[in-house]
Short mmCIF file of C-alpha atoms and ligand atoms in Angstrom, two decimals:
data_model
loop_
_atom_site.label_atom_id
_atom_site.label_comp_id
_atom_site.label_asym_id
_atom_site.label_seq_id
_atom_site.Cartn_x
_atom_site.Cartn_y
_atom_site.Cartn_z
CA UNK A 1 -1.90 -2.04 24.97
CA UNK A 2 -0.12 -4.78 23.06
CA UNK A 3 1.41 -3.17 19.99
CA UNK A 4 2.43 -5.34 17.04
CA UNK A 5 5.72 -3.95 15.73
CA UNK A 6 6.29 -3.29 12.04
CA UNK A 7 8.49 -6.33 11.38
CA UNK A 8 6.00 -8.69 12.99
CA UNK A 9 3.14 -7.05 11.05
CA UNK A 10 5.04 -7.49 7.80
CA UNK A 11 5.71 -11.14 8.56
CA UNK A 12 2.01 -11.72 9.25
CA UNK A 13 1.11 -10.17 5.89
CA UNK A 14 3.72 -12.25 4.06
CA UNK A 15 2.56 -15.45 5.70
CA UNK A 16 -1.08 -14.60 4.97
CA UNK A 17 -0.29 -13.92 1.34
CA UNK A 18 1.56 -17.26 1.14
CA UNK A 19 -1.61 -19.00 2.38
CA UNK A 20 -3.70 -17.08 -0.17
CA UNK A 21 -1.38 -18.10 -3.03
CA UNK A 22 -1.59 -21.73 -1.90
CA UNK A 23 -5.41 -21.50 -1.62
CA UNK A 24 -5.27 -22.21 2.10
CA UNK A 25 -7.40 -20.15 4.48
CA UNK A 26 -6.73 -19.78 8.16
CA UNK A 27 -9.58 -20.36 10.59
CA UNK A 28 -8.90 -16.94 12.14
CA UNK A 29 -9.70 -15.28 8.83
CA UNK A 30 -13.05 -17.01 8.59
CA UNK A 31 -14.47 -16.85 12.10
CA UNK A 32 -14.68 -13.85 14.38
CA UNK A 33 -16.11 -12.79 17.68
CA UNK A 34 -18.34 -9.90 16.62
CA UNK A 35 -19.26 -9.02 20.20
CA UNK A 36 -15.56 -8.71 21.08
CA UNK A 37 -14.87 -6.68 17.94
CA UNK A 38 -17.71 -4.31 18.76
CA UNK A 39 -15.75 -3.22 21.83
CA UNK A 40 -12.76 -2.05 19.84
CA UNK A 41 -10.21 -2.75 17.15
CA UNK A 42 -6.46 -3.21 16.99
CA UNK A 43 -5.54 -3.47 13.33
CA UNK A 44 -1.89 -4.54 13.05
CA UNK A 45 -1.39 -3.03 9.59
CA UNK A 46 -2.75 -0.19 7.49
CA UNK A 47 -3.15 -0.99 3.80
CA UNK A 48 -3.70 1.69 1.17
CA UNK A 49 -4.74 -0.13 -1.98
CA UNK A 50 -6.74 0.23 -5.18
CA UNK A 51 -10.54 -0.04 -5.31
CA UNK A 52 -10.21 -2.69 -8.02
CA UNK A 53 -12.66 -5.53 -7.26
CA UNK A 54 -9.82 -8.02 -7.71
CA UNK A 55 -7.57 -6.65 -4.98
CA UNK A 56 -9.29 -6.85 -1.56
CA UNK A 57 -6.53 -6.67 1.04
CA UNK A 58 -8.22 -8.87 3.67
CA UNK A 59 -8.51 -11.72 1.18
CA UNK A 60 -5.06 -11.32 -0.37
CA UNK A 61 -3.44 -11.37 3.08
CA UNK A 62 -5.83 -13.96 4.55
CA UNK A 63 -6.87 -11.78 7.47
CA UNK A 64 -10.09 -11.60 9.43
CA UNK A 65 -12.21 -8.74 10.69
CA UNK A 66 -10.38 -6.24 12.85
CA UNK A 67 -6.89 -7.12 11.55
CA UNK A 68 -6.36 -4.57 8.78
CA UNK A 69 -7.22 -0.89 8.49
CA UNK A 70 -7.85 -0.64 4.77
CA UNK A 71 -8.08 2.52 2.67
CA UNK A 72 -9.20 1.88 -0.88
CA UNK A 73 -9.13 4.41 -3.68
CA UNK A 74 -8.70 3.96 -7.42
CA UNK A 75 -5.00 3.99 -8.27
CA UNK A 76 -3.96 3.88 -4.57
CA UNK A 77 -3.31 7.60 -4.73
CA UNK A 78 -2.48 9.82 -1.78
CA UNK A 79 -4.72 12.85 -1.37
CA UNK A 80 -5.30 14.69 1.94
CA UNK A 81 -8.12 12.35 3.01
CA UNK A 82 -5.86 9.30 2.60
CA UNK A 83 -3.14 10.95 4.70
CA UNK A 84 -5.73 11.79 7.34
CA UNK A 85 -6.97 8.19 7.39
CA UNK A 86 -3.45 6.83 7.86
CA UNK A 87 -2.72 9.38 10.60
CA UNK A 88 -5.97 8.41 12.32
CA UNK A 89 -5.06 4.71 12.48
CA UNK A 90 -1.46 5.37 13.51
CA UNK A 91 -2.55 7.64 16.34
CA UNK A 92 -5.69 5.89 17.47
CA UNK A 93 -4.65 2.25 17.18
CA UNK A 94 -0.84 2.56 17.34
CA UNK A 95 -0.57 0.60 14.11
CA UNK A 96 3.13 0.45 13.14
CA UNK A 97 3.04 -0.72 9.52
CA UNK A 98 1.63 1.04 6.47
CA UNK A 99 1.59 -0.79 3.14
CA UNK A 100 0.85 1.02 -0.12
CA UNK A 101 -0.20 -1.73 -2.50
CA UNK A 102 -0.63 -1.30 -6.24
CA UNK A 103 -1.55 -4.14 -8.57
CA UNK A 104 -0.94 -5.40 -12.07
CA UNK A 105 -3.43 -4.49 -14.83
CA UNK A 106 -4.58 -1.40 -12.91
CA UNK A 107 -7.31 0.50 -14.74
CA UNK A 108 -6.40 3.80 -13.09
CA UNK A 109 -2.81 3.50 -14.35
CA UNK A 110 -4.04 2.56 -17.80
CA UNK A 111 -6.46 5.50 -17.87
CA UNK A 112 -3.65 7.87 -16.87
CA UNK A 113 -1.36 6.63 -19.64
CA UNK A 114 -4.24 6.94 -22.14
CA UNK A 115 -4.94 10.52 -21.05
CA UNK A 116 -1.27 11.52 -21.31
CA UNK A 117 -0.65 9.82 -24.65
CA UNK A 118 -3.87 11.14 -26.17
CA UNK A 119 -3.09 14.62 -24.84
CA UNK A 120 -6.56 15.11 -23.54
CA UNK A 121 -8.28 15.54 -20.20
CA UNK A 122 -9.64 12.66 -18.19
CA UNK A 123 -13.13 13.99 -17.41
CA UNK A 124 -14.36 12.96 -13.99
CA UNK A 125 -11.30 10.78 -13.55
CA UNK A 126 -9.06 13.84 -13.53
CA UNK A 127 -8.84 13.95 -9.73
CA UNK A 128 -7.29 10.48 -9.84
CA UNK A 129 -5.30 10.79 -13.06
CA UNK A 130 -3.75 14.12 -12.09
CA UNK A 131 -2.28 12.54 -8.96
CA UNK A 132 -0.80 9.59 -10.88
CA UNK A 133 0.48 11.65 -13.80
CA UNK A 134 3.68 13.10 -12.19
CA UNK A 135 4.93 9.63 -11.26
CA UNK A 136 4.48 8.13 -14.72
CA UNK A 137 5.36 11.08 -16.97
CA UNK A 138 9.15 10.49 -16.79
CA UNK A 139 8.66 6.91 -17.98
CA UNK A 140 7.26 8.23 -21.26
CA UNK A 141 10.65 9.81 -21.97
CA UNK A 142 12.28 6.36 -22.00
CA UNK A 143 12.12 3.40 -24.39
CA UNK A 144 9.29 2.06 -22.23
CA UNK A 145 7.00 4.40 -24.15
CA UNK A 146 7.23 1.98 -27.12
CA UNK A 147 6.12 -1.05 -25.13
CA UNK A 148 2.73 -0.60 -23.51
CA UNK A 149 2.87 -3.71 -21.33
CA UNK A 150 6.27 -2.86 -19.86
CA UNK A 151 5.21 0.76 -19.52
CA UNK A 152 2.15 -0.20 -17.47
CA UNK A 153 4.19 -2.45 -15.19
CA UNK A 154 6.76 0.27 -14.56
CA UNK A 155 3.99 2.84 -14.05
CA UNK A 156 2.29 0.74 -11.36
CA UNK A 157 5.56 0.58 -9.46
CA UNK A 158 6.41 4.25 -9.95
CA UNK A 159 2.96 5.23 -8.71
CA UNK A 160 3.29 3.10 -5.56
CA UNK A 161 6.70 4.61 -4.85
CA UNK A 162 5.27 8.11 -5.29
CA UNK A 163 2.45 7.34 -2.86
CA UNK A 164 4.94 5.97 -0.33
CA UNK A 165 6.99 9.18 -0.59
CA UNK A 166 3.89 11.32 -0.17
CA UNK A 167 2.96 9.48 3.01
CA UNK A 168 6.51 9.56 4.34
CA UNK A 169 7.07 13.26 3.75
CA UNK A 170 3.56 14.73 3.46
CA UNK A 171 2.67 14.50 7.12
CA UNK A 172 4.57 15.79 10.11
CA UNK A 173 2.95 13.19 12.35
CA UNK A 174 3.94 10.29 10.10
CA UNK A 175 7.46 11.68 9.65
CA UNK A 176 7.95 11.83 13.41
CA UNK A 177 6.62 8.32 13.84
CA UNK A 178 8.98 7.08 11.10
CA UNK A 179 11.99 8.63 12.77
CA UNK A 180 11.28 7.77 16.38
CA UNK A 181 8.01 5.83 16.70
CA UNK A 182 8.83 2.54 15.00
CA UNK A 183 6.53 3.23 12.06
CA UNK A 184 7.34 1.75 8.64
CA UNK A 185 5.77 2.65 5.31
CA UNK A 186 6.48 0.18 2.52
CA UNK A 187 5.41 -0.23 -1.09
CA UNK A 188 4.09 -3.44 -2.58
CA UNK A 189 2.61 -4.81 -5.78
CA UNK A 190 -0.05 -7.47 -6.07
CA UNK A 191 0.07 -9.71 -9.13
CA UNK A 192 -3.44 -10.59 -10.30
CA UNK A 193 -2.25 -13.76 -12.05
CA UNK A 194 -0.03 -15.37 -9.40
CA UNK A 195 -1.76 -13.88 -6.34
CA UNK A 196 1.65 -12.97 -4.97
CA UNK A 197 2.44 -9.66 -3.26
CA UNK A 198 5.93 -8.34 -3.85
CA UNK A 199 7.09 -6.00 -1.08
CA UNK A 200 9.60 -3.42 -2.26
CA UNK A 201 12.92 -3.10 -0.39
CA UNK A 202 11.68 -5.52 2.22
CA UNK A 203 14.80 -7.61 2.68
CA UNK A 204 16.96 -4.56 3.20
CA UNK A 205 14.50 -3.14 5.70
CA UNK A 206 14.06 -6.41 7.59
CA UNK A 207 17.82 -6.53 7.98
CA UNK A 208 17.62 -3.25 9.83
CA UNK A 209 19.18 -1.09 7.13
CA UNK A 210 16.21 1.19 6.67
CA UNK A 211 16.94 4.77 7.58
CA UNK A 212 14.27 7.37 6.98
CA UNK A 213 15.64 10.00 4.65
CA UNK A 214 15.77 13.58 5.79
CA UNK A 215 12.53 15.34 4.88
CA UNK A 216 12.66 17.55 1.81
CA UNK A 217 11.87 21.26 1.95
CA UNK A 218 8.38 20.83 0.48
CA UNK A 219 5.63 19.43 2.58
ZN1 ZN B 301 -6.24 -0.47 -9.82
#
């Protein structure tokens, strides 16, 4: 089986996003061989992103059917079912790149900040909010608490970084693949206004400086 390595997968996503920003669509993203796809899939990247109607990964990265294994959940949180979905794609399809992608103006982030600042529960949203809360709580102890716009931007990023950590260290299978299987898990943020996706730490990682940290005691 031809496996697309993580660096190549990342480059494809970056190039696709560049096309999206420039309002250019590749032919490959628009046409597909459904009969061929019915025989199997080989997604070259896994994307965990928000359910927000404005952030569909296939469109943002200009990719066609069968290219991306996409997991969408409000607030791009990591709960056991998201970990299981990522493990499934890594094992079954040998996909080597996982991207956790948050986005600007995220309603789940906003709802979490509202719930914390109002000191009340979040009703049915609690299962989402409670997973975002630990990542954003420390920000409320800084001067960001006085500036809602900056606070939301920082919270989006902090939440993505928390999800990346949970995937990196919340699964033995993923940890092993990170250390010796060529797997990479990176964070990213999609800007609703510019259409651009900013990959965190990408330059350092592309230069081969990425070293998976030793797993913590908790799992
Ligand atoms: Zn969102």
